[in-house]
Amino acid sequence: MSSGTPATGSVPPQVASGGAMTPTGAVVSGALPAYEQSYIENILRLNLGKVGTFYMTYENNSEWNAKVFKGVLEAAGRDHIIISDPTTGQRTILLMVNLDYATFDQPLVYQYPGVIGAPPVTR
């Protein structure tokens, strides 16, 4: 058969989206461990509630091109960070594209919960 279709009676195995197969075509059963990737927003999400200092750069700004923000880390998304001032409660949304780096005065959680070998998360 040159049409590229399987031979009669030969049906390829059903594989769930993202599922794994061996080189011989056998379907690998069982859940594979899910590993969280080490993106900055994931690291920040593991440390919500901690006070951080965020160093930002704003290119082509005639008034100021760098600014420092300090506050309680409330949320982190793919493109933003939300911090709050603990004394006034004012919230600020910072864009990730402007983030140079962040510092924290306390230890950071970096191990993702649920990953084999990761210690328990304490905040």
Short mmCIF file of N, CA and C in Angstrom, two decimals:
data_model
loop_
_atom_site.label_atom_id
_atom_site.label_comp_id
_atom_site.label_asym_id
_atom_site.label_seq_id
_atom_site.Cartn_x
_atom_site.Cartn_y
_atom_site.Cartn_z
N MET A 1 0.85 -1.19 0.00
CA MET A 1 0.00 0.00 0.00
C MET A 1 0.87 1.23 0.00
N SER A 2 0.73 2.05 -0.96
CA SER A 2 1.54 3.25 -1.04
C SER A 2 0.75 4.50 -0.68
N SER A 3 -0.50 4.32 -0.28
CA SER A 3 -1.33 5.49 0.02
C SER A 3 -1.05 6.07 1.39
N GLY A 4 -0.27 5.36 2.21
CA GLY A 4 0.06 5.86 3.54
C GLY A 4 -0.98 5.50 4.57
N THR A 5 -2.01 4.72 4.20
CA THR A 5 -3.02 4.31 5.16
C THR A 5 -2.59 3.00 5.78
N PRO A 6 -3.02 2.75 7.02
CA PRO A 6 -2.63 1.50 7.68
C PRO A 6 -3.26 0.30 6.98
N ALA A 7 -2.60 -0.83 7.13
CA ALA A 7 -3.12 -2.06 6.55
C ALA A 7 -4.44 -2.41 7.21
N THR A 8 -5.28 -3.15 6.48
CA THR A 8 -6.57 -3.57 7.01
C THR A 8 -6.36 -4.34 8.31
N GLY A 9 -7.15 -4.00 9.31
CA GLY A 9 -7.04 -4.66 10.60
C GLY A 9 -6.00 -4.05 11.51
N SER A 10 -5.20 -3.12 11.03
CA SER A 10 -4.18 -2.46 11.83
C SER A 10 -4.66 -1.07 12.19
N VAL A 11 -5.07 -0.88 13.42
CA VAL A 11 -5.57 0.42 13.87
C VAL A 11 -4.55 1.01 14.83
N PRO A 12 -4.12 2.23 14.56
CA PRO A 12 -3.14 2.84 15.49
C PRO A 12 -3.77 3.06 16.86
N PRO A 13 -2.96 2.99 17.91
CA PRO A 13 -3.50 3.17 19.26
C PRO A 13 -3.98 4.61 19.48
N GLN A 14 -4.97 4.75 20.32
CA GLN A 14 -5.47 6.08 20.67
C GLN A 14 -4.55 6.67 21.73
N VAL A 15 -4.12 7.90 21.52
CA VAL A 15 -3.23 8.58 22.44
C VAL A 15 -3.88 9.91 22.80
N ALA A 16 -4.01 10.17 24.10
CA ALA A 16 -4.57 11.45 24.54
C ALA A 16 -3.63 12.58 24.14
N SER A 17 -4.18 13.75 23.94
CA SER A 17 -3.37 14.91 23.59
C SER A 17 -2.26 15.10 24.62
N GLY A 18 -1.04 15.19 24.16
CA GLY A 18 0.09 15.35 25.06
C GLY A 18 0.59 14.04 25.64
N GLY A 19 -0.07 12.92 25.29
CA GLY A 19 0.33 11.62 25.79
C GLY A 19 1.66 11.19 25.20
N ALA A 20 2.25 10.16 25.80
CA ALA A 20 3.57 9.71 25.36
C ALA A 20 3.47 8.34 24.71
N MET A 21 4.36 8.12 23.75
CA MET A 21 4.47 6.82 23.08
C MET A 21 5.94 6.43 23.04
N THR A 22 6.18 5.11 23.04
CA THR A 22 7.55 4.61 22.89
C THR A 22 7.90 4.61 21.41
N PRO A 23 9.19 4.46 21.06
CA PRO A 23 9.58 4.41 19.65
C PRO A 23 8.91 3.27 18.88
N THR A 24 8.49 2.22 19.58
CA THR A 24 7.84 1.09 18.90
C THR A 24 6.35 1.34 18.69
N GLY A 25 5.82 2.42 19.23
CA GLY A 25 4.42 2.76 19.02
C GLY A 25 3.50 2.40 20.16
N ALA A 26 4.04 1.88 21.25
CA ALA A 26 3.21 1.55 22.41
C ALA A 26 2.89 2.82 23.19
N VAL A 27 1.65 2.89 23.67
CA VAL A 27 1.21 4.04 24.46
C VAL A 27 1.70 3.88 25.89
N VAL A 28 2.32 4.92 26.44
CA VAL A 28 2.79 4.90 27.81
C VAL A 28 1.62 5.28 28.70
N SER A 29 1.24 4.37 29.60
CA SER A 29 0.11 4.65 30.48
C SER A 29 0.61 5.21 31.80
N GLY A 30 -0.28 5.85 32.49
CA GLY A 30 0.07 6.43 33.78
C GLY A 30 0.40 7.90 33.63
N ALA A 31 0.17 8.62 34.68
CA ALA A 31 0.40 10.06 34.65
C ALA A 31 1.88 10.35 34.80
N LEU A 32 2.39 11.16 33.93
CA LEU A 32 3.77 11.61 34.05
C LEU A 32 3.81 12.78 35.03
N PRO A 33 4.88 12.95 35.80
CA PRO A 33 4.92 14.06 36.74
C PRO A 33 4.83 15.40 36.01
N ALA A 34 4.02 16.27 36.57
CA ALA A 34 3.86 17.60 35.97
C ALA A 34 4.85 18.54 36.62
N TYR A 35 5.71 19.13 35.83
CA TYR A 35 6.70 20.05 36.36
C TYR A 35 6.33 21.46 35.93
N GLU A 36 6.26 22.35 36.88
CA GLU A 36 6.01 23.76 36.62
C GLU A 36 7.30 24.35 36.06
N GLN A 37 7.19 25.16 35.04
CA GLN A 37 8.38 25.77 34.49
C GLN A 37 8.75 26.99 35.31
N SER A 38 10.03 27.30 35.33
CA SER A 38 10.56 28.34 36.19
C SER A 38 10.49 29.72 35.55
N TYR A 39 9.29 30.15 35.22
CA TYR A 39 9.10 31.50 34.72
C TYR A 39 8.97 32.46 35.90
N ILE A 40 9.34 33.72 35.68
CA ILE A 40 9.34 34.70 36.77
C ILE A 40 7.96 34.83 37.42
N GLU A 41 6.90 34.79 36.61
CA GLU A 41 5.56 34.95 37.21
C GLU A 41 5.23 33.78 38.13
N ASN A 42 5.72 32.56 37.80
CA ASN A 42 5.47 31.42 38.67
C ASN A 42 6.25 31.54 39.98
N ILE A 43 7.46 32.01 39.90
CA ILE A 43 8.26 32.22 41.11
C ILE A 43 7.61 33.28 41.99
N LEU A 44 7.15 34.37 41.38
CA LEU A 44 6.49 35.41 42.15
C LEU A 44 5.20 34.89 42.78
N ARG A 45 4.44 34.10 42.06
CA ARG A 45 3.18 33.55 42.61
C ARG A 45 3.43 32.68 43.83
N LEU A 46 4.57 31.99 43.87
CA LEU A 46 4.90 31.17 45.03
C LEU A 46 5.21 32.02 46.26
N ASN A 47 5.41 33.33 46.06
CA ASN A 47 5.83 34.21 47.15
C ASN A 47 4.86 35.36 47.39
N LEU A 48 3.59 35.14 47.07
CA LEU A 48 2.58 36.17 47.32
C LEU A 48 2.54 36.49 48.81
N GLY A 49 2.31 37.75 49.13
CA GLY A 49 2.22 38.19 50.51
C GLY A 49 3.54 38.67 51.08
N LYS A 50 4.63 38.47 50.38
CA LYS A 50 5.94 38.92 50.86
C LYS A 50 6.21 40.33 50.34
N VAL A 51 6.99 41.07 51.12
CA VAL A 51 7.36 42.44 50.72
C VAL A 51 8.58 42.36 49.81
N GLY A 52 8.47 43.02 48.68
CA GLY A 52 9.56 43.02 47.72
C GLY A 52 9.86 44.43 47.23
N THR A 53 11.05 44.59 46.68
CA THR A 53 11.45 45.84 46.04
C THR A 53 11.65 45.52 44.57
N PHE A 54 10.98 46.26 43.70
CA PHE A 54 10.95 45.98 42.27
C PHE A 54 11.63 47.12 41.53
N TYR A 55 12.67 46.78 40.80
CA TYR A 55 13.47 47.76 40.06
C TYR A 55 13.04 47.74 38.60
N MET A 56 12.53 48.89 38.15
CA MET A 56 11.94 48.99 36.82
C MET A 56 12.72 50.00 35.97
N THR A 57 12.77 49.75 34.68
CA THR A 57 13.39 50.69 33.74
C THR A 57 12.37 51.04 32.67
N TYR A 58 12.27 52.33 32.38
CA TYR A 58 11.34 52.84 31.37
C TYR A 58 12.15 53.58 30.32
N GLU A 59 12.36 52.94 29.17
CA GLU A 59 13.19 53.53 28.12
C GLU A 59 12.49 54.72 27.47
N ASN A 60 13.29 55.64 26.95
CA ASN A 60 12.80 56.82 26.22
C ASN A 60 11.86 57.69 27.04
N ASN A 61 12.06 57.72 28.35
CA ASN A 61 11.25 58.57 29.21
C ASN A 61 12.10 59.78 29.59
N SER A 62 11.65 60.98 29.24
CA SER A 62 12.45 62.18 29.49
C SER A 62 12.44 62.60 30.96
N GLU A 63 11.41 62.22 31.72
CA GLU A 63 11.33 62.62 33.14
C GLU A 63 12.10 61.66 34.05
N TRP A 64 11.93 60.37 33.86
CA TRP A 64 12.66 59.37 34.63
C TRP A 64 12.70 58.09 33.81
N ASN A 65 13.84 57.43 33.83
CA ASN A 65 13.92 56.19 33.07
C ASN A 65 14.03 54.96 33.97
N ALA A 66 14.20 55.17 35.26
CA ALA A 66 14.26 54.06 36.20
C ALA A 66 13.49 54.44 37.46
N LYS A 67 12.83 53.47 38.03
CA LYS A 67 12.03 53.74 39.22
C LYS A 67 12.03 52.48 40.10
N VAL A 68 11.98 52.69 41.40
CA VAL A 68 11.96 51.60 42.36
C VAL A 68 10.62 51.61 43.08
N PHE A 69 9.98 50.44 43.15
CA PHE A 69 8.71 50.29 43.85
C PHE A 69 8.89 49.26 44.95
N LYS A 70 8.30 49.52 46.11
CA LYS A 70 8.37 48.57 47.21
C LYS A 70 6.96 48.33 47.70
N GLY A 71 6.63 47.08 47.95
CA GLY A 71 5.30 46.77 48.44
C GLY A 71 5.08 45.28 48.62
N VAL A 72 3.88 44.97 49.11
CA VAL A 72 3.49 43.58 49.33
C VAL A 72 3.07 43.00 47.98
N LEU A 73 3.64 41.88 47.63
CA LEU A 73 3.31 41.21 46.37
C LEU A 73 1.92 40.60 46.49
N GLU A 74 0.98 41.12 45.71
CA GLU A 74 -0.40 40.66 45.78
C GLU A 74 -0.74 39.67 44.67
N ALA A 75 -0.20 39.90 43.47
CA ALA A 75 -0.51 39.03 42.33
C ALA A 75 0.60 39.15 41.30
N ALA A 76 0.71 38.11 40.48
CA ALA A 76 1.68 38.13 39.38
C ALA A 76 1.08 37.36 38.22
N GLY A 77 1.11 37.99 37.07
CA GLY A 77 0.61 37.35 35.86
C GLY A 77 1.72 37.28 34.84
N ARG A 78 1.38 36.81 33.68
CA ARG A 78 2.38 36.68 32.62
C ARG A 78 3.00 38.02 32.27
N ASP A 79 2.21 39.10 32.32
CA ASP A 79 2.72 40.41 31.88
C ASP A 79 2.64 41.49 32.94
N HIS A 80 2.28 41.16 34.18
CA HIS A 80 2.12 42.20 35.20
C HIS A 80 2.39 41.68 36.61
N ILE A 81 2.61 42.64 37.50
CA ILE A 81 2.78 42.39 38.93
C ILE A 81 1.88 43.38 39.64
N ILE A 82 1.18 42.96 40.68
CA ILE A 82 0.39 43.89 41.48
C ILE A 82 0.98 43.90 42.88
N ILE A 83 1.33 45.10 43.35
CA ILE A 83 1.85 45.26 44.71
C ILE A 83 0.96 46.25 45.44
N SER A 84 1.04 46.24 46.77
CA SER A 84 0.27 47.20 47.56
C SER A 84 1.16 47.80 48.63
N ASP A 85 0.86 49.04 48.96
CA ASP A 85 1.56 49.74 50.04
C ASP A 85 0.88 49.34 51.34
N PRO A 86 1.61 48.73 52.27
CA PRO A 86 0.97 48.25 53.51
C PRO A 86 0.43 49.38 54.39
N THR A 87 0.94 50.59 54.25
CA THR A 87 0.44 51.68 55.11
C THR A 87 -0.78 52.37 54.52
N THR A 88 -0.82 52.56 53.21
CA THR A 88 -1.95 53.27 52.59
C THR A 88 -2.95 52.34 51.92
N GLY A 89 -2.52 51.11 51.59
CA GLY A 89 -3.39 50.19 50.88
C GLY A 89 -3.44 50.44 49.38
N GLN A 90 -2.74 51.48 48.91
CA GLN A 90 -2.74 51.78 47.47
C GLN A 90 -2.09 50.63 46.71
N ARG A 91 -2.75 50.26 45.60
CA ARG A 91 -2.24 49.17 44.77
C ARG A 91 -1.64 49.73 43.49
N THR A 92 -0.55 49.09 43.05
CA THR A 92 0.14 49.51 41.83
C THR A 92 0.30 48.30 40.92
N ILE A 93 -0.02 48.49 39.64
CA ILE A 93 0.21 47.45 38.65
C ILE A 93 1.49 47.80 37.90
N LEU A 94 2.43 46.87 37.91
CA LEU A 94 3.71 47.05 37.22
C LEU A 94 3.75 46.10 36.03
N LEU A 95 4.26 46.56 34.91
CA LEU A 95 4.37 45.70 33.74
C LEU A 95 5.67 44.91 33.78
N MET A 96 5.58 43.61 33.52
CA MET A 96 6.77 42.74 33.53
C MET A 96 7.82 43.20 32.53
N VAL A 97 7.40 43.77 31.43
CA VAL A 97 8.35 44.18 30.40
C VAL A 97 9.35 45.22 30.94
N ASN A 98 8.96 45.95 31.98
CA ASN A 98 9.82 46.97 32.56
C ASN A 98 10.64 46.47 33.75
N LEU A 99 10.38 45.25 34.21
CA LEU A 99 11.06 44.72 35.40
C LEU A 99 12.50 44.35 35.08
N ASP A 100 13.43 44.92 35.85
CA ASP A 100 14.85 44.55 35.75
C ASP A 100 15.14 43.40 36.71
N TYR A 101 14.79 43.62 37.98
CA TYR A 101 14.96 42.58 38.98
C TYR A 101 14.17 42.96 40.22
N ALA A 102 14.04 42.01 41.15
CA ALA A 102 13.32 42.24 42.40
C ALA A 102 14.16 41.68 43.55
N THR A 103 14.04 42.32 44.71
CA THR A 103 14.72 41.81 45.90
C THR A 103 13.68 41.62 47.00
N PHE A 104 13.97 40.68 47.88
CA PHE A 104 13.11 40.39 49.02
C PHE A 104 14.00 40.26 50.25
N ASP A 105 13.51 40.72 51.40
CA ASP A 105 14.29 40.66 52.64
C ASP A 105 14.08 39.36 53.40
N GLN A 106 13.33 38.45 52.86
CA GLN A 106 13.09 37.17 53.52
C GLN A 106 13.28 36.05 52.51
N PRO A 107 13.43 34.82 52.98
CA PRO A 107 13.65 33.70 52.06
C PRO A 107 12.48 33.55 51.09
N LEU A 108 12.80 33.12 49.88
CA LEU A 108 11.79 32.91 48.85
C LEU A 108 11.48 31.43 48.71
N VAL A 109 10.22 31.14 48.41
CA VAL A 109 9.83 29.78 48.06
C VAL A 109 10.15 29.62 46.59
N TYR A 110 10.86 28.55 46.25
CA TYR A 110 11.21 28.31 44.86
C TYR A 110 10.80 26.92 44.41
N GLN A 111 10.65 25.97 45.34
CA GLN A 111 10.23 24.62 44.99
C GLN A 111 8.74 24.60 44.72
N TYR A 112 8.35 24.01 43.60
CA TYR A 112 6.94 23.97 43.24
C TYR A 112 6.23 22.86 44.01
N PRO A 113 5.08 23.18 44.62
CA PRO A 113 4.35 22.17 45.38
C PRO A 113 3.91 21.03 44.46
N GLY A 114 3.89 19.81 44.99
CA GLY A 114 3.43 18.68 44.23
C GLY A 114 4.49 18.00 43.39
N VAL A 115 5.68 18.56 43.31
CA VAL A 115 6.75 17.94 42.53
C VAL A 115 7.50 16.98 43.44
N ILE A 116 7.74 15.77 42.94
CA ILE A 116 8.45 14.76 43.73
C ILE A 116 9.79 15.30 44.18
N GLY A 117 10.07 15.19 45.46
CA GLY A 117 11.34 15.65 46.01
C GLY A 117 11.30 17.08 46.51
N ALA A 118 10.21 17.81 46.23
CA ALA A 118 10.12 19.19 46.71
C ALA A 118 9.72 19.18 48.19
N PRO A 119 10.39 20.01 48.98
CA PRO A 119 10.02 20.07 50.39
C PRO A 119 8.65 20.74 50.54
N PRO A 120 7.97 20.52 51.66
CA PRO A 120 6.68 21.16 51.87
C PRO A 120 6.81 22.68 51.84
N VAL A 121 5.79 23.34 51.33
CA VAL A 121 5.80 24.79 51.22
C VAL A 121 5.34 25.40 52.54
N THR A 122 6.14 26.32 53.07
CA THR A 122 5.76 27.07 54.26
C THR A 122 5.87 28.53 53.95
N ARG A 123 4.92 29.30 54.38
CA ARG A 123 4.94 30.75 54.09
C ARG A 123 4.99 31.54 55.36
#
